[in-house]
CSV table of N, CA, C and O in Angstrom, one decimal:
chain,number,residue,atom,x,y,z
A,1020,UNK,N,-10.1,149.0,66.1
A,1020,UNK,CA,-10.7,149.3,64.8
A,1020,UNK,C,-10.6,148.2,63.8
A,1020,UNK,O,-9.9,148.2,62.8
A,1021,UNK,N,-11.3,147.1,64.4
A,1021,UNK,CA,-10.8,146.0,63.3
A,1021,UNK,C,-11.5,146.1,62.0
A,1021,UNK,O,-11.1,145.8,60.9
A,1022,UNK,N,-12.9,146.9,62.4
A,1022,UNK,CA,-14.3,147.4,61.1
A,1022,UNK,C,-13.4,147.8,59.7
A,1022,UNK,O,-13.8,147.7,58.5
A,1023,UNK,N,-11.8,148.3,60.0
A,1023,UNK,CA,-10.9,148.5,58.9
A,1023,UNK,C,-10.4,147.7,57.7
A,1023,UNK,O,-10.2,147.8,56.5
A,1024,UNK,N,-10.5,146.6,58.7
A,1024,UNK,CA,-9.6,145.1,58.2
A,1024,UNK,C,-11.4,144.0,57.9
A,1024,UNK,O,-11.5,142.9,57.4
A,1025,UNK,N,-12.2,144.7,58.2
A,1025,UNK,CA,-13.1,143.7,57.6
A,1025,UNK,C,-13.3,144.7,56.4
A,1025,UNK,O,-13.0,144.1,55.4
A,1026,UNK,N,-13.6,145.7,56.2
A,1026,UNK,CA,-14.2,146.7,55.2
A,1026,UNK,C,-13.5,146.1,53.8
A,1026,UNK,O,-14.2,145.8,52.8
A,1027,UNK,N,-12.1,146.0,54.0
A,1027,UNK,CA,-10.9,145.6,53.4
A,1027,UNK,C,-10.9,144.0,52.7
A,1027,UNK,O,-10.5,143.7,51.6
A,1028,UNK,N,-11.5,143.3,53.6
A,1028,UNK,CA,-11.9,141.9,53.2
A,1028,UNK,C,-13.2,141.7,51.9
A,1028,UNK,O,-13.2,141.1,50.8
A,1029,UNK,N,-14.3,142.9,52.8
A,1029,UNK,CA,-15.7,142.7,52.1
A,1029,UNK,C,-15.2,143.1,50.8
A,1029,UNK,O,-15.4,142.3,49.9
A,1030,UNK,N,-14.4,144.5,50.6
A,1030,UNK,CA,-13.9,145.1,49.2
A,1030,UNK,C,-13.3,143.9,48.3
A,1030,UNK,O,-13.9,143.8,47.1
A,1031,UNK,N,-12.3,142.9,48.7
A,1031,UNK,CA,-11.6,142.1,48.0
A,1031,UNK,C,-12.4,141.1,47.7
A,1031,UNK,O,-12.4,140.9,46.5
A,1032,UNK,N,-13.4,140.2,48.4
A,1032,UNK,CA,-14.3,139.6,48.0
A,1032,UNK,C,-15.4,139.9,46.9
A,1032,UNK,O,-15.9,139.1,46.1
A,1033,UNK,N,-15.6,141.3,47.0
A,1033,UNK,CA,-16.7,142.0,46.1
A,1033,UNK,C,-16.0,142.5,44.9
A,1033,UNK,O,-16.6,142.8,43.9
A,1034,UNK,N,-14.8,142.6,44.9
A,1034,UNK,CA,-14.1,143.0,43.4
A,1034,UNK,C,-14.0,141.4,42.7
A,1034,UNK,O,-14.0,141.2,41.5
A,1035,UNK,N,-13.8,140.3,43.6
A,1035,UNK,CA,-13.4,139.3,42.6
A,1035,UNK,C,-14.8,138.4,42.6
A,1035,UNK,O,-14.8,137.4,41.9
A,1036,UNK,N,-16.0,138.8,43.2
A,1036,UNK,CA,-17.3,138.2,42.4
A,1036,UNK,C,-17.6,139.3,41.5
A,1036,UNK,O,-18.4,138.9,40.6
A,1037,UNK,N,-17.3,140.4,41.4
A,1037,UNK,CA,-17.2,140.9,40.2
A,1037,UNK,C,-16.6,140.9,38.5
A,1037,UNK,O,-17.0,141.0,37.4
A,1038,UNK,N,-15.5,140.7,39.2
A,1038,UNK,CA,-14.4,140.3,38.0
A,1038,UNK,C,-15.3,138.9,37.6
A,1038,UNK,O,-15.7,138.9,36.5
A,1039,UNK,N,-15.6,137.9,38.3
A,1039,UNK,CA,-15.8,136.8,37.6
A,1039,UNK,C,-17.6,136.7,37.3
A,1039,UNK,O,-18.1,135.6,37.2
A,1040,UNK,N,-18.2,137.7,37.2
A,1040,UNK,CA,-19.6,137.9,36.6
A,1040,UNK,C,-19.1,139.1,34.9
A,1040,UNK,O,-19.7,139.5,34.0
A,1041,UNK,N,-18.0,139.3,35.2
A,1041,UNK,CA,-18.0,140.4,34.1
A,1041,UNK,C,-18.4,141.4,34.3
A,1041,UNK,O,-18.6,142.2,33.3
A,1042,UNK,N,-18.6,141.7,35.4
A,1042,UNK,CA,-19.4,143.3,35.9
A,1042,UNK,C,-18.1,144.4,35.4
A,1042,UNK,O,-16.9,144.2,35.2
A,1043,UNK,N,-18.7,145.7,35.2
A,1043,UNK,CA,-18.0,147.1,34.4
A,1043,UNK,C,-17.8,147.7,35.5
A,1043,UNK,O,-16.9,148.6,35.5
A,1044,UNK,N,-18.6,147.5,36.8
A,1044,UNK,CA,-18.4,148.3,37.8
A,1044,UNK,C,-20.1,147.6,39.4
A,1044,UNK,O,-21.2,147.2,39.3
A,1045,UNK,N,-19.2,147.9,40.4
A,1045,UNK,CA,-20.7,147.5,41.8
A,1045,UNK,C,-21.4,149.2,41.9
A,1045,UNK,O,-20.9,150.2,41.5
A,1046,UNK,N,-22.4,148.9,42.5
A,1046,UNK,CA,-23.2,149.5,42.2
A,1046,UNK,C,-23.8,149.7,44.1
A,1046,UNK,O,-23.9,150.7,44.9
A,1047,UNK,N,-23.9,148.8,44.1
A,1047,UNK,CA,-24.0,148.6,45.9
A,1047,UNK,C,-23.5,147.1,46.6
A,1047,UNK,O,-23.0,146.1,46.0
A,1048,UNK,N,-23.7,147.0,48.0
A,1048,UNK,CA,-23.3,146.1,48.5
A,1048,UNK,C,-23.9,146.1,49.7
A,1048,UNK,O,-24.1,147.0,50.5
A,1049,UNK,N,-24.4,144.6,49.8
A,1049,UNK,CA,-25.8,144.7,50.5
A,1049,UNK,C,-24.9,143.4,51.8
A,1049,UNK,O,-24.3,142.3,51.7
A,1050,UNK,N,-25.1,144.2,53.0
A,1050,UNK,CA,-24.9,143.4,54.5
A,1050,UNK,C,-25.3,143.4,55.5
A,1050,UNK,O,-25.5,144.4,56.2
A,1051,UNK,N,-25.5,141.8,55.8
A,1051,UNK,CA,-26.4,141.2,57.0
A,1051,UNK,C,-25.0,141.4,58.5
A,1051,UNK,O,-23.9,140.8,58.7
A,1052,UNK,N,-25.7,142.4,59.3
A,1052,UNK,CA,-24.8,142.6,60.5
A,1052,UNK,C,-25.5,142.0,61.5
A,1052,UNK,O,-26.7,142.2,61.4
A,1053,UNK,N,-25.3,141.3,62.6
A,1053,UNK,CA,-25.9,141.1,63.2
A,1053,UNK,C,-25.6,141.8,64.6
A,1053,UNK,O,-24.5,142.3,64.9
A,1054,UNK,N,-26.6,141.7,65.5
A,1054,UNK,CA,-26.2,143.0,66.7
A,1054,UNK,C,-25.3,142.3,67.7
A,1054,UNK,O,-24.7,142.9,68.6
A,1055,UNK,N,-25.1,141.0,67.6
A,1055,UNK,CA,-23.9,140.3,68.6
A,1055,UNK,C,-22.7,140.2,67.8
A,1055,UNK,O,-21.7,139.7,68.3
A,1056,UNK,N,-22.6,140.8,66.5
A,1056,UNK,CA,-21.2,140.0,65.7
A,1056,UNK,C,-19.9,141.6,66.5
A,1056,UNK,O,-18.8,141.9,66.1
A,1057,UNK,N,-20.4,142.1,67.2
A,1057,UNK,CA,-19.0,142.9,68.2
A,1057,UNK,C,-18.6,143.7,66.4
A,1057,UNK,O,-17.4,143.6,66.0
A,1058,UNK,N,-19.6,144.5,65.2
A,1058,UNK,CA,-19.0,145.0,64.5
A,1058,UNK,C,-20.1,146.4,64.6
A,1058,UNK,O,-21.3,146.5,64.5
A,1059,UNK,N,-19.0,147.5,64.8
A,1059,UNK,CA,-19.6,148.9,64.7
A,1059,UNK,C,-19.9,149.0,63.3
A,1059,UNK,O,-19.1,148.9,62.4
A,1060,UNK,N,-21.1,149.3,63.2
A,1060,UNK,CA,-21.7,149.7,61.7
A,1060,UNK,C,-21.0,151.0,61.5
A,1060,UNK,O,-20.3,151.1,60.5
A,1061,UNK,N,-21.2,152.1,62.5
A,1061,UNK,CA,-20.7,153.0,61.8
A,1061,UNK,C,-18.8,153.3,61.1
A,1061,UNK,O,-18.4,153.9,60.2
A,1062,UNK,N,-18.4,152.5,62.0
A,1062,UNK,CA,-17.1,152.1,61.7
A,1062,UNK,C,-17.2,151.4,60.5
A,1062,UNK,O,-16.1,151.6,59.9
A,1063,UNK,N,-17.7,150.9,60.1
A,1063,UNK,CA,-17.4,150.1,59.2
A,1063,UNK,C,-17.7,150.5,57.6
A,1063,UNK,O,-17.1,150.1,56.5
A,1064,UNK,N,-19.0,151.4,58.0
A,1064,UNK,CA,-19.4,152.3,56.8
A,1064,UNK,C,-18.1,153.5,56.5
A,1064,UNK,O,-17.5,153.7,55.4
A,1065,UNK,N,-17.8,154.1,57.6
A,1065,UNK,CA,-16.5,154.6,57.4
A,1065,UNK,C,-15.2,154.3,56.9
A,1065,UNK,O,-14.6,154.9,56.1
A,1066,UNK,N,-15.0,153.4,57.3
A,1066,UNK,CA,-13.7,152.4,56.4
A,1066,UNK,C,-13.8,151.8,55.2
A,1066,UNK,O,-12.8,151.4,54.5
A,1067,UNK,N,-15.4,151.8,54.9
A,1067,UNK,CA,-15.5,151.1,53.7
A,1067,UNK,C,-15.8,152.4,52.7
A,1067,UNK,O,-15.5,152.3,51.5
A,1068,UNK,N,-16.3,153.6,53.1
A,1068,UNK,CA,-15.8,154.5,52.1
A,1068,UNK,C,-14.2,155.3,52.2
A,1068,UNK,O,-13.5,155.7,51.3
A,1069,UNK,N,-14.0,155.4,53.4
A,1069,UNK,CA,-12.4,155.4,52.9
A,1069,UNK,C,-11.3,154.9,52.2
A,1069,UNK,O,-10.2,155.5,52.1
A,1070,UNK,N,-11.7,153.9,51.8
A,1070,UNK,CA,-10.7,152.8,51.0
A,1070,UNK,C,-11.6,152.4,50.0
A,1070,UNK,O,-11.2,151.3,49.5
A,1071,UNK,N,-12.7,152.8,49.5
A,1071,UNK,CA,-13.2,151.9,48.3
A,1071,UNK,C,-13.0,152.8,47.0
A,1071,UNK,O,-13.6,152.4,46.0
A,1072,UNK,N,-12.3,153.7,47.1
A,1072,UNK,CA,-11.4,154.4,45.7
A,1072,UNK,C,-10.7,154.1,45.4
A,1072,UNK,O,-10.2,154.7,44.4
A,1073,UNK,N,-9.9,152.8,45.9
A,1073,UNK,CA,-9.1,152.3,45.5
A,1073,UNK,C,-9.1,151.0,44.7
A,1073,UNK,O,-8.3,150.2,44.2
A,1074,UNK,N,-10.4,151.3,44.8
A,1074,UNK,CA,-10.7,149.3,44.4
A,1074,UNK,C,-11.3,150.2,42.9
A,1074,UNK,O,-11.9,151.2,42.9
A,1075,UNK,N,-10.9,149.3,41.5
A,1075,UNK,CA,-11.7,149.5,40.1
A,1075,UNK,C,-13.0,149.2,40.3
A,1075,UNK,O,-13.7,150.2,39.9
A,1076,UNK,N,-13.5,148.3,40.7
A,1076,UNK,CA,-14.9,147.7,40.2
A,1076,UNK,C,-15.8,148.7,41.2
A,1076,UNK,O,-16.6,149.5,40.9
A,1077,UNK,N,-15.3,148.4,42.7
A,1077,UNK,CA,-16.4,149.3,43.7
A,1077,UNK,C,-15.8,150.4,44.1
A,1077,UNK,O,-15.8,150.5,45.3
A,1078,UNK,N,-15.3,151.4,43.4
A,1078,UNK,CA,-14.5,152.2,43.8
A,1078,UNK,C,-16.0,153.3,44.2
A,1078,UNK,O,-15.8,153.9,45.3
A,1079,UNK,N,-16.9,153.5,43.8
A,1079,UNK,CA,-18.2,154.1,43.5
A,1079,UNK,C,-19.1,153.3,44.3
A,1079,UNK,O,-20.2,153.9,44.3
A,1080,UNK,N,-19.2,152.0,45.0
A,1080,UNK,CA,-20.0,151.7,46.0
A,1080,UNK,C,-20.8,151.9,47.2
A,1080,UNK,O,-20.2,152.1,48.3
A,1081,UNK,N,-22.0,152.1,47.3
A,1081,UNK,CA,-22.7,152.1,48.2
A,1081,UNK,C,-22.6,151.2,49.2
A,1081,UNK,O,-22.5,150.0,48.7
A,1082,UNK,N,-22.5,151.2,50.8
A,1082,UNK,CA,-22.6,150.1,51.4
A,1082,UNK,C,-23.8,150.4,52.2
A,1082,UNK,O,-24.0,151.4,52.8
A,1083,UNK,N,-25.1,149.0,52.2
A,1083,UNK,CA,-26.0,148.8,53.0
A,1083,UNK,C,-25.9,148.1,53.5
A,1083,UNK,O,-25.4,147.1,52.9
A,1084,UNK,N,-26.4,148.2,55.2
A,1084,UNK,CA,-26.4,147.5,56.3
A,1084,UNK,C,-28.2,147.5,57.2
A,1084,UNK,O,-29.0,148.2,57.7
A,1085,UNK,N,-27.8,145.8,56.6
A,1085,UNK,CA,-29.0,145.5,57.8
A,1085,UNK,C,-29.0,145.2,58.8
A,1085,UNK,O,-28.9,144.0,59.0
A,1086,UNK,N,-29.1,145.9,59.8
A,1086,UNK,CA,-29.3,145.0,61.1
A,1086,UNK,C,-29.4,144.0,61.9
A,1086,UNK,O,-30.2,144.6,62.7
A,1087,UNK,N,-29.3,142.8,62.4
A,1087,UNK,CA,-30.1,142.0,62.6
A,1087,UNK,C,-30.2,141.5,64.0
A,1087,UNK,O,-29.2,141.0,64.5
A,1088,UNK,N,-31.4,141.7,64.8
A,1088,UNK,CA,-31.6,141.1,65.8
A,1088,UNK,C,-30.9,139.9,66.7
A,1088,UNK,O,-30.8,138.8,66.2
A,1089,UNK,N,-30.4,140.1,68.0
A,1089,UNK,CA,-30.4,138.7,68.7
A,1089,UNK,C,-31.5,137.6,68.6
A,1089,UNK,O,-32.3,137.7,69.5
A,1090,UNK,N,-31.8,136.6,68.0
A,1090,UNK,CA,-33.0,135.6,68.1
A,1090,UNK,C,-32.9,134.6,68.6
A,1090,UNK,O,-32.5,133.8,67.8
A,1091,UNK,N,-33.1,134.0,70.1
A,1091,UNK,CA,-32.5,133.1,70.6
A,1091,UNK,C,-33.8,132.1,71.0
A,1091,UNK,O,-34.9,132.5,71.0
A,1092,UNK,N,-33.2,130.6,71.4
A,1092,UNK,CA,-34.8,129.6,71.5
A,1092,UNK,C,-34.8,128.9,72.5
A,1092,UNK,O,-34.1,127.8,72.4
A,1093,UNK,N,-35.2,129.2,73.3
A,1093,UNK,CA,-35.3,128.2,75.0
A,1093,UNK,C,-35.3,126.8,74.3
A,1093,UNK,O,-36.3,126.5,73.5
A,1094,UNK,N,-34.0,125.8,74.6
A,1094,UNK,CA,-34.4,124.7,74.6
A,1094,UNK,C,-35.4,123.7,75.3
A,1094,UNK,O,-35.9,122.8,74.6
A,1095,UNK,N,-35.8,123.8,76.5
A,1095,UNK,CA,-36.9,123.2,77.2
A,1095,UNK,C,-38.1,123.5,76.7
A,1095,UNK,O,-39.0,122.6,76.7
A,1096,UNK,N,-38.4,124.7,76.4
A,1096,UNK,CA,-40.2,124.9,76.2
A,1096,UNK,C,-39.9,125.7,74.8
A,1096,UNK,O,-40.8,126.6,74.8
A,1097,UNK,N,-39.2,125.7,73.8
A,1097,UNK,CA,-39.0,126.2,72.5
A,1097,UNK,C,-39.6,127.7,72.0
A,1097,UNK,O,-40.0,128.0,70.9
A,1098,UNK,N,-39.5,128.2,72.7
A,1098,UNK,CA,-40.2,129.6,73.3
A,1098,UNK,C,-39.2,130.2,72.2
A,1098,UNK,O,-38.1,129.7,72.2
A,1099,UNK,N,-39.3,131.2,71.4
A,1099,UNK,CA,-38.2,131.9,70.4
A,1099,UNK,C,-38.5,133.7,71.2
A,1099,UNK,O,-39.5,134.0,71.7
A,1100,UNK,N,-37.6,134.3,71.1
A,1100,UNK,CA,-37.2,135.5,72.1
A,1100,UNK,C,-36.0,136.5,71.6
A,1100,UNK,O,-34.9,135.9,71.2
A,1101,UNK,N,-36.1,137.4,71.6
A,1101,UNK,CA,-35.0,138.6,71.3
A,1101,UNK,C,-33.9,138.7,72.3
A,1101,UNK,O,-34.1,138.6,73.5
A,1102,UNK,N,-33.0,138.7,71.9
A,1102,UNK,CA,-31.8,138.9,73.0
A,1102,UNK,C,-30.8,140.8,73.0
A,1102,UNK,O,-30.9,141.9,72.4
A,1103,UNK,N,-29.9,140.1,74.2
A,1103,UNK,CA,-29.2,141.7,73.7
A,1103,UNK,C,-28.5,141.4,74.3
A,1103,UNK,O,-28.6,140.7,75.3
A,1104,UNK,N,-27.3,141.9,73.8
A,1104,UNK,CA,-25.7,141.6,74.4
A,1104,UNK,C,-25.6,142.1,75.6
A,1104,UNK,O,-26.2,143.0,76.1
A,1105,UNK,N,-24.4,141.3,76.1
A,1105,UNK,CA,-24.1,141.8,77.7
A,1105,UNK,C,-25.2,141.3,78.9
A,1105,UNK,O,-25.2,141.8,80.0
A,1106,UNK,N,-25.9,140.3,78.6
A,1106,UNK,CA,-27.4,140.3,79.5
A,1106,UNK,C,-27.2,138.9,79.6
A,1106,UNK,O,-27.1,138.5,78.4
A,1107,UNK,N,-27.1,137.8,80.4
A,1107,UNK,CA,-27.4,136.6,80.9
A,1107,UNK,C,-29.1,136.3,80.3
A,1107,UNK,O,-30.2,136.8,80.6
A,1108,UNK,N,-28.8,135.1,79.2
A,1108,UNK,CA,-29.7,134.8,78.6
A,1108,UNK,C,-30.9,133.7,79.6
A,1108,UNK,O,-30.6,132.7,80.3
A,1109,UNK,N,-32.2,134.4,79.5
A,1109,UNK,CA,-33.0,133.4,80.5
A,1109,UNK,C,-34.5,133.5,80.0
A,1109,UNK,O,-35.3,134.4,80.5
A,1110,UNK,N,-34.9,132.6,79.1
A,1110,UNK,CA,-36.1,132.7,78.7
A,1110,UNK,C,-37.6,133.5,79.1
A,1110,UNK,O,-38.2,133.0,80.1
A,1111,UNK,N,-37.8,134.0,78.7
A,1111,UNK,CA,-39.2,135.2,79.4
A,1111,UNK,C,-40.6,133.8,79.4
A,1111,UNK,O,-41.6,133.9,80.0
A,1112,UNK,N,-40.3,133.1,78.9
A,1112,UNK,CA,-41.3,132.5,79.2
A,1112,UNK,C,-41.3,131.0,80.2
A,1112,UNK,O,-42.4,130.5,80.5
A,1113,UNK,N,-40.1,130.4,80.5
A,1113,UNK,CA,-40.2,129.5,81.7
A,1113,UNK,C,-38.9,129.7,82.2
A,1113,UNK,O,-38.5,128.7,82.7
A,1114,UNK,N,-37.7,131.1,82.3
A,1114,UNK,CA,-36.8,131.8,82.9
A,1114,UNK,C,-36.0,130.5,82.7
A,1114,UNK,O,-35.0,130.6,83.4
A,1115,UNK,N,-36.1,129.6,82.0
A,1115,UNK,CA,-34.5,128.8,81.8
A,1115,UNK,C,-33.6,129.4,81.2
A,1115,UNK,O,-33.8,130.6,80.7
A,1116,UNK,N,-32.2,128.6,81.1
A,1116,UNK,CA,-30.9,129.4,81.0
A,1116,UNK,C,-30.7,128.5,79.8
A,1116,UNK,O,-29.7,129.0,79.1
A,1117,UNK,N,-31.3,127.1,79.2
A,1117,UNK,CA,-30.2,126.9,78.5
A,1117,UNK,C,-31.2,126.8,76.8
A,1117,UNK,O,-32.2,126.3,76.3
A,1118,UNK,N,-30.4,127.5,76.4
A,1118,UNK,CA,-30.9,128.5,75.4
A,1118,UNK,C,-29.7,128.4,74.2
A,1118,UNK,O,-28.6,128.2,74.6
A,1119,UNK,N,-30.0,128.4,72.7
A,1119,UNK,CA,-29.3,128.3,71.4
A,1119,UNK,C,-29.5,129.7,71.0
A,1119,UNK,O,-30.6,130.2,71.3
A,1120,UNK,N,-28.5,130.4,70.4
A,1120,UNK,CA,-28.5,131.1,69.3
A,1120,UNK,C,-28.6,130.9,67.8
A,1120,UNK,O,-27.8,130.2,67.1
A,1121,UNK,N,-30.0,131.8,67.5
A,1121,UNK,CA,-30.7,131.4,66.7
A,1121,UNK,C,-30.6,132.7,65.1
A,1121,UNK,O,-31.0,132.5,64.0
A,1122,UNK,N,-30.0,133.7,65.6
A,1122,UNK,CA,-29.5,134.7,64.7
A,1122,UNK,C,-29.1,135.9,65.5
A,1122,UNK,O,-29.6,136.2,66.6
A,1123,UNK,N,-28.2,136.7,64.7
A,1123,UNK,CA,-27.7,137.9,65.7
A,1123,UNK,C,-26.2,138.3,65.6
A,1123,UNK,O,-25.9,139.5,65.6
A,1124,UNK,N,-25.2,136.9,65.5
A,1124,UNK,CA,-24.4,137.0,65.3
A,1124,UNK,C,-23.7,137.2,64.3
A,1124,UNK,O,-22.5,137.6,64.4
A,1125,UNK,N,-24.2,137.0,63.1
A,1125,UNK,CA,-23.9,137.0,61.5
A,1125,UNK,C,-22.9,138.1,61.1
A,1125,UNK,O,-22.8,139.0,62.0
A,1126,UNK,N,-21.9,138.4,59.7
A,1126,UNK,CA,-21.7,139.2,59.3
A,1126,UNK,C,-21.5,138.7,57.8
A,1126,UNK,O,-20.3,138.4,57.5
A,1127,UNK,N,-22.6,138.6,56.9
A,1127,UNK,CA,-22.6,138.2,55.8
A,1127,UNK,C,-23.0,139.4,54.7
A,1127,UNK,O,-23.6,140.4,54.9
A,1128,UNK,N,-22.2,138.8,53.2
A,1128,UNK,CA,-22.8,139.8,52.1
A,1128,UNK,C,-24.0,139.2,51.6
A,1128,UNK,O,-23.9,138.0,51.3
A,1129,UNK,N,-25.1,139.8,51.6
A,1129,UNK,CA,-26.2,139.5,51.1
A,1129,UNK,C,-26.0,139.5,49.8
A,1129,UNK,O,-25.9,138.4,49.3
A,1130,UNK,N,-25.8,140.6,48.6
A,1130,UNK,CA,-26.0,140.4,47.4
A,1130,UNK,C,-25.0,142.2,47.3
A,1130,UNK,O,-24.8,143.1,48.1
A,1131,UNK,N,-24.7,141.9,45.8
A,1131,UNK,CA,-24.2,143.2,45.1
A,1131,UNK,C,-25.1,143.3,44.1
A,1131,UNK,O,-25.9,142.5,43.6
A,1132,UNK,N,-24.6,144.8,43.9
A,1132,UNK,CA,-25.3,144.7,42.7
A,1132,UNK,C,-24.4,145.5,41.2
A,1132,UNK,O,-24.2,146.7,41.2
A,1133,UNK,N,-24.2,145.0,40.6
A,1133,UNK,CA,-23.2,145.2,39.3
A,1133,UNK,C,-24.0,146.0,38.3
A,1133,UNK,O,-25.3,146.1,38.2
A,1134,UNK,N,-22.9,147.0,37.1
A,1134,UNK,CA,-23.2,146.7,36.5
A,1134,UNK,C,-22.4,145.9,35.1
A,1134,UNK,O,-23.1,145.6,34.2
């Protein structure tokens, strides 16, 4: 259950870009998950309202989660393609293997919103 110990991170990061905008209070909190970063959304929505009464600024926080796709790009024929975990990566369009990740793995805050 590490979704505890990040929920815990995002909280501390979003109280102190608040404190230093002057915000009275968050309002929401907007994040980019991606479907390889190994983080259960719903775990995480869970933990982050379990513990976000404790925080002054986002104690009232909404948390949104975007999803984000595997996007991977055959290096030989630059072919761009969807991926999915667990699956041996091999281009649908000239079945090569050697292949870059291109998005998927992320777990970033996109934006809050204050007031």
């Amino acid at each position: 259950m590490h979704e505890l110990s990040i929920a815990m991170e995002i909280l501390e990061i979003v109280e102190k870009e608040a404190l230093k905008h002057g915000a009275g209070a968050v309002r929401k909190v907007r994040l980019k998950v991606g479907d390889l970063s190994g983080v259960e959304t719903d775990s995480l929505t869970f933990s982050f309202d379990a513990i976000k009464g404790e925080k002054k600024l986002a104690g009232k926080a909404d948390l949104l989660i975007q999803r984000t796709p595997a996007r991977i790009r055959c290096k030989p024929c630059g072919a761009d393609f969807e991926g999915r975990s667990g699956f041996i990566v091999s281009c649908p369009e000239c079945e090569g293997f050697d292949t870059r990740l291109l998005a998927g793995d992320e777990l970033e805050i996109v934006d809050i919103e204050i007031d």
